[in-house]
Tab-separated table of C-alpha atoms and ligand atoms in Angstrom:
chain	number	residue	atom	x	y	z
A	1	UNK	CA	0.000	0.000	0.000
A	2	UNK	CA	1.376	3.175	-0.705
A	3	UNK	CA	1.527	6.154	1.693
A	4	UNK	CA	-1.696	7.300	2.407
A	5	UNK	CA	-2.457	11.007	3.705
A	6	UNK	CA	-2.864	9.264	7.162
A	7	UNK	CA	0.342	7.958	6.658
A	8	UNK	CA	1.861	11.592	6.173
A	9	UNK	CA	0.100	13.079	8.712
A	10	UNK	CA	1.366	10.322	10.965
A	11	UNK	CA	4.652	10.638	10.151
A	12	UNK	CA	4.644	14.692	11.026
A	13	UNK	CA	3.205	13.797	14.495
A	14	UNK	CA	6.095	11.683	14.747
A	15	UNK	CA	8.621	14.549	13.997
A	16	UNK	CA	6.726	16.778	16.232
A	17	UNK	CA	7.393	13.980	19.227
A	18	UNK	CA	10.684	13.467	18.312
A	19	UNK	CA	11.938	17.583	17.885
A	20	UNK	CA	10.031	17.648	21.942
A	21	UNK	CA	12.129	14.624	23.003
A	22	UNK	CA	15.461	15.838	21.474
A	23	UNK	CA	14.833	19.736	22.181
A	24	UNK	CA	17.465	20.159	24.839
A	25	UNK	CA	19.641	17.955	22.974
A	26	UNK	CA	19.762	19.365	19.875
A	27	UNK	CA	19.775	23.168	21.591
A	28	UNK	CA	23.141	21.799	23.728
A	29	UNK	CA	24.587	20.936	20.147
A	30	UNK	CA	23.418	24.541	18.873
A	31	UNK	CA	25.309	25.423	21.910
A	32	UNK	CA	28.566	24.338	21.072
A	33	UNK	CA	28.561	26.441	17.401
A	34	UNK	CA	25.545	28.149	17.535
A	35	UNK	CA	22.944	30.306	19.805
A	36	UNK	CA	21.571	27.760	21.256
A	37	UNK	CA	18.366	27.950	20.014
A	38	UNK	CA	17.828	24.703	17.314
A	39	UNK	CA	15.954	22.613	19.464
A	40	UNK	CA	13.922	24.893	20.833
A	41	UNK	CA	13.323	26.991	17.537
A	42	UNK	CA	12.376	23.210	15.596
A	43	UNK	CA	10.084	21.929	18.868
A	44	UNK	CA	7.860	25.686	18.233
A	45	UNK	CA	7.893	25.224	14.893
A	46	UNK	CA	6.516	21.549	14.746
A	47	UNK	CA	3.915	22.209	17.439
A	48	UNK	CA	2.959	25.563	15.014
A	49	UNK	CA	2.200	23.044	12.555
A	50	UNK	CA	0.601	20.262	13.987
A	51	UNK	CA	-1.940	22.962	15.384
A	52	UNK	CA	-2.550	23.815	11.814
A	53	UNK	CA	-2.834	20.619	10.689
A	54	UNK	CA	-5.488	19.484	13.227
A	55	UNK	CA	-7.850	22.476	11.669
A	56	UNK	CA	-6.735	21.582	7.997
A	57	UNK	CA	-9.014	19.623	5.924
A	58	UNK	CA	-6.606	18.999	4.008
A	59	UNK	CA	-7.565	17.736	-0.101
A	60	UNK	CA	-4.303	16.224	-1.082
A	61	UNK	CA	-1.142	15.462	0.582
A	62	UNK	CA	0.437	18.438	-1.190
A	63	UNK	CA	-1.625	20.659	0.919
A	64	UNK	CA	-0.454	19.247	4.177
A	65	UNK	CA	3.069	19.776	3.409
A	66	UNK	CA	2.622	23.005	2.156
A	67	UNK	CA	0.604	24.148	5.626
A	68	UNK	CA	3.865	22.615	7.890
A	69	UNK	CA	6.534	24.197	5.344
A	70	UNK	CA	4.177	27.898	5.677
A	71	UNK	CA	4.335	27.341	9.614
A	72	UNK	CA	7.711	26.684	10.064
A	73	UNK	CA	8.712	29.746	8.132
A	74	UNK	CA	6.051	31.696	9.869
A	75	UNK	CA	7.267	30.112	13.265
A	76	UNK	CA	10.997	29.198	13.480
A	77	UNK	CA	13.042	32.024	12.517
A	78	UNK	CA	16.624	31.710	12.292
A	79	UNK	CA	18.241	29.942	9.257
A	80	UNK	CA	16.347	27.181	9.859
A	81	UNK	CA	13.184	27.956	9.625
A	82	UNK	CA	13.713	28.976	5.562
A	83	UNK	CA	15.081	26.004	4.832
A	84	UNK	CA	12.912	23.241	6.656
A	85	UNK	CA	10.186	25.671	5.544
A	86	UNK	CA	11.355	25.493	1.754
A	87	UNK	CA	11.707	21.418	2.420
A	88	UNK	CA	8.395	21.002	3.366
A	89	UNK	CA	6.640	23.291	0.739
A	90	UNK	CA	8.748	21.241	-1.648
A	91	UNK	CA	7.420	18.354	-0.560
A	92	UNK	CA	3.807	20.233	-0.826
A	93	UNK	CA	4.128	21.394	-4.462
A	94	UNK	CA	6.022	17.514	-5.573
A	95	UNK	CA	2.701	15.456	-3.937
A	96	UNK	CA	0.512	18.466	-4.874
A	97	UNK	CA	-2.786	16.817	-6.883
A	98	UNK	CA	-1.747	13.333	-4.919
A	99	UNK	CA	-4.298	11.402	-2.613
A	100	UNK	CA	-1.096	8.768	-1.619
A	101	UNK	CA	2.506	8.555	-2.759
A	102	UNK	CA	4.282	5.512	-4.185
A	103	UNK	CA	8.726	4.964	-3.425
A	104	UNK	CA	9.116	7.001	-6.813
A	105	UNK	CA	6.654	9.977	-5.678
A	106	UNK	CA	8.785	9.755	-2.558
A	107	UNK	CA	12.034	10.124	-3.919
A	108	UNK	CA	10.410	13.198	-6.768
A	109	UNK	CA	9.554	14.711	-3.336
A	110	UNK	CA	12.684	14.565	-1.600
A	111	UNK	CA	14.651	15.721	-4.512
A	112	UNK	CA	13.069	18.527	-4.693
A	113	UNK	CA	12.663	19.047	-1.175
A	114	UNK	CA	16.682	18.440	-1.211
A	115	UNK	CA	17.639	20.496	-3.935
A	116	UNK	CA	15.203	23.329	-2.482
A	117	UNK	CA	17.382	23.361	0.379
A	118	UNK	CA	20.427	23.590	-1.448
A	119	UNK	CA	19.515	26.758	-3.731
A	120	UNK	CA	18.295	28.356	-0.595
A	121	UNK	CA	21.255	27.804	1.658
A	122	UNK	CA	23.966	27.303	-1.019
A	123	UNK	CA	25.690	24.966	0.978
A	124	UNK	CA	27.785	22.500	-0.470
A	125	UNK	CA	28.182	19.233	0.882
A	126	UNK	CA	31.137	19.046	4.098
A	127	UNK	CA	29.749	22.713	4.682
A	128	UNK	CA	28.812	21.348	7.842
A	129	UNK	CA	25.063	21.374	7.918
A	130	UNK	CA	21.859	19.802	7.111
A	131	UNK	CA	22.393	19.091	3.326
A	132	UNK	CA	25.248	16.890	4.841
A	133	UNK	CA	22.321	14.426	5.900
A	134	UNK	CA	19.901	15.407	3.494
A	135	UNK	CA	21.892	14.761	0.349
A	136	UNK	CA	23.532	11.167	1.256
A	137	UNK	CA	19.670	10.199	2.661
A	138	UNK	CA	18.815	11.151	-0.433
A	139	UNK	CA	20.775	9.391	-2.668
A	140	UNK	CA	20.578	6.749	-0.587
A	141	UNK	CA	17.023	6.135	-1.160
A	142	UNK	CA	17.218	6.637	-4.970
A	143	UNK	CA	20.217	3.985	-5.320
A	144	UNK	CA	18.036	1.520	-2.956
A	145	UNK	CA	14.777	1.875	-5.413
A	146	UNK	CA	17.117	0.938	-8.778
A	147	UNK	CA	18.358	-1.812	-6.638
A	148	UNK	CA	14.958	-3.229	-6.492
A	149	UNK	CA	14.888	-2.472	-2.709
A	150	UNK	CA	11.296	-2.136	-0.960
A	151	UNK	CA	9.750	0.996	0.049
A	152	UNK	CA	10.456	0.202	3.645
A	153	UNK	CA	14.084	-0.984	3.002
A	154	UNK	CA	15.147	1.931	0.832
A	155	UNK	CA	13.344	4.582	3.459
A	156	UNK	CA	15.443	2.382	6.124
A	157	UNK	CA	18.621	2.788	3.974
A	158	UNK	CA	17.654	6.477	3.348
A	159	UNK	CA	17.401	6.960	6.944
A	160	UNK	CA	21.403	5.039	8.065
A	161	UNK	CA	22.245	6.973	5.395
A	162	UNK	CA	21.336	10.375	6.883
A	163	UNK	CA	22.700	9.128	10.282
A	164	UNK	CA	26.196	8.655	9.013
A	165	UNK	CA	26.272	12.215	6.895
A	166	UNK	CA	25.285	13.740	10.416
A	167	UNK	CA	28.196	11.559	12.523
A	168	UNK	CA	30.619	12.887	9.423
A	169	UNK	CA	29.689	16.671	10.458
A	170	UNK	CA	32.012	16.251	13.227
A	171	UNK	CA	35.269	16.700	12.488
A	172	UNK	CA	33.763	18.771	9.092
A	173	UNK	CA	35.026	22.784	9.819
A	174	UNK	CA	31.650	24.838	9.274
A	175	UNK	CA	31.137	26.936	5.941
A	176	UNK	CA	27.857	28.111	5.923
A	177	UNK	CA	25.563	29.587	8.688
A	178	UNK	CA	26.449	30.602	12.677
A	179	UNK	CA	29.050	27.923	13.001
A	180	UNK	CA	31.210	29.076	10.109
A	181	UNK	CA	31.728	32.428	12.477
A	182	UNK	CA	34.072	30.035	14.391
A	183	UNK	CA	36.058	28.542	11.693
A	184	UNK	CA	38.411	25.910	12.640
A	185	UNK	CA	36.695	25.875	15.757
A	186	UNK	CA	33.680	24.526	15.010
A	187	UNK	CA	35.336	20.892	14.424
A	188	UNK	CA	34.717	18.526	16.805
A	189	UNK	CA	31.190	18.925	17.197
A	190	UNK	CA	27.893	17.568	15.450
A	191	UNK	CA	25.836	19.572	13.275
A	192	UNK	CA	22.923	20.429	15.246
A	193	UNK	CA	20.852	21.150	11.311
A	194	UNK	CA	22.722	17.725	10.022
A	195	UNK	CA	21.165	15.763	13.731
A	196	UNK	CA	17.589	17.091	13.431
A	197	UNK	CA	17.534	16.254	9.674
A	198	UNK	CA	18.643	12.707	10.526
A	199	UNK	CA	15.602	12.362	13.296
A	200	UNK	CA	12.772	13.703	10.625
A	201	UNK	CA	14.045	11.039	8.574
A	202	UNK	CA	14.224	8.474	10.990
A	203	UNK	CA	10.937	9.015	12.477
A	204	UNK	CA	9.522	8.378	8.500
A	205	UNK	CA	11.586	5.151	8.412
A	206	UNK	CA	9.769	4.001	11.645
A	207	UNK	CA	6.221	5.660	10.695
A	208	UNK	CA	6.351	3.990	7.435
A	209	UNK	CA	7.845	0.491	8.033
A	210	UNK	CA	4.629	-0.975	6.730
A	211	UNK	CA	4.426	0.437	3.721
A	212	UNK	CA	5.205	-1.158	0.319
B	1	LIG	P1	20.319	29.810	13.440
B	1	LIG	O1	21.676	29.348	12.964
B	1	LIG	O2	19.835	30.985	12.691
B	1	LIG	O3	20.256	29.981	14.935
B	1	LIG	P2	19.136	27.226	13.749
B	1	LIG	O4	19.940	27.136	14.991
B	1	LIG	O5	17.683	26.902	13.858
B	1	LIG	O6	19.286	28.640	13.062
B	1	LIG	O7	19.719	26.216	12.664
B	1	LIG	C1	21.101	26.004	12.532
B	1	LIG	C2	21.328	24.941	11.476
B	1	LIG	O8	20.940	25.427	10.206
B	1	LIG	C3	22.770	24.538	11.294
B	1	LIG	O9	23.126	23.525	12.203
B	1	LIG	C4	22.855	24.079	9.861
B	1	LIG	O10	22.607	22.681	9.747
B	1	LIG	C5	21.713	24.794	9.209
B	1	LIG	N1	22.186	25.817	8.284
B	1	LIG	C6	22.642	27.047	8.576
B	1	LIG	N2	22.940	27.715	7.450
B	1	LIG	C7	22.684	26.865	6.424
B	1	LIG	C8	22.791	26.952	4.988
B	1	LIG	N3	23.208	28.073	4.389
B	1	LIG	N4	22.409	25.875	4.254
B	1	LIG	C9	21.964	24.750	4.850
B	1	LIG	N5	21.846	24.611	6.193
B	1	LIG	C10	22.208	25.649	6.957
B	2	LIG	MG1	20.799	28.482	16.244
């Protein structure tokens, strides 16, 4: 069965639980090469949108992404609250039309969800930041669907796949955003964008592992 609008809106809840269980952690990580403020600015802007959402009747799947990409921009602030905002109404204009998405829908959404990112932030990847989990998680899934991999082992593969381009931020000296104001200084530590991309794609690898 492919993913239903259910399925989507389940998965967002998800994210929403997950940003409130990792707030402090991800604002400690913002802490280290940032203001501080990650965790708290994604756990506002996820709660933003799930209020919308529960008042959205929504006609297509495209029209629930595009309410949590408005309310994150509306809600988050900071750099990133653009570019989760320009994810999500990425997502929204890829699945707009669409009552349920198959794996290739999927992987047209995150592309241009991705690549939305990119031309908003120009970051490269080893800028140190989001795209650095985005882009492998990305490929990832694409290079699992030519393999003939399931939906629910390519989202799984999507989702290691994230996890290891966040653990590479580490040592990664930032480029782009706060963290590049420290230079060489802001080695050593994990990319608080890179760790709350890898958790938004983790929670739809364990929202969706009965899809096919
Ligand atoms: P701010 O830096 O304005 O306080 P946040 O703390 O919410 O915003 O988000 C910081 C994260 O945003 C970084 O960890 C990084 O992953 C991401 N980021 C910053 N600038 C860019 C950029 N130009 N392109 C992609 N991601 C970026
Ligand atoms: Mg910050």
């Amino acid at each position: 069965m492919p993913l239903t609008q259910e399925a989507v809106r389940a998965w967002l809840q998800r994210c929403a639980a997950v940003l409130e269980e990792n707030r402090d952690y991800l604002t400690q990580l913002d802490a280290a090469i940032g203001d501080a403020d990650h965790g708290v600015n994604m756990d506002r802007g996820f709660k933003a949108a799930m209020a919308r959402l529960t008042t959205l009747n929504a006609p297509d799947i495209g029209s629930i992404f595009k309410t949590v990409g408005m309310a994150l921009v509306a809600t988050v602030g900071g750099a990133g609250g653009p570019l989760y905002g320009t994810f999500f109404l990425q997502l929204g204009v890829k699945t707009a039309g669409k009552q349920e998405l198959t794996p290739q829908d999927w992987a047209e959404a995150l592309e241009a969800a991705v690549n939305g990112v990119i031309a908003r932030g120009q970051a490269r990847p080893g800028d140190k930041t989001m795209v650095d989990a985005l882009l492998p998680a990305l490929e990832a899934f694409k290079v699992a669907l030519q393999d003939g991999a399931s939906f629910v082992e390519a989202l799984a593969r999507s989702a290691a796949a994230a996890e290891e381009g966040m653990k590479a931020t580490i040592p990664m000296v930032a480029k782009k955003g706060r963290a590049s104001y420290l230079g060489e200084r802001s080695a050593g530590h994990q990319d608080p964008g890179a760790t709350s991309s890898y958790l938004i794609l983790q929670a739809a690898a364990e929202t969706w592992a009965d899809v096919s």
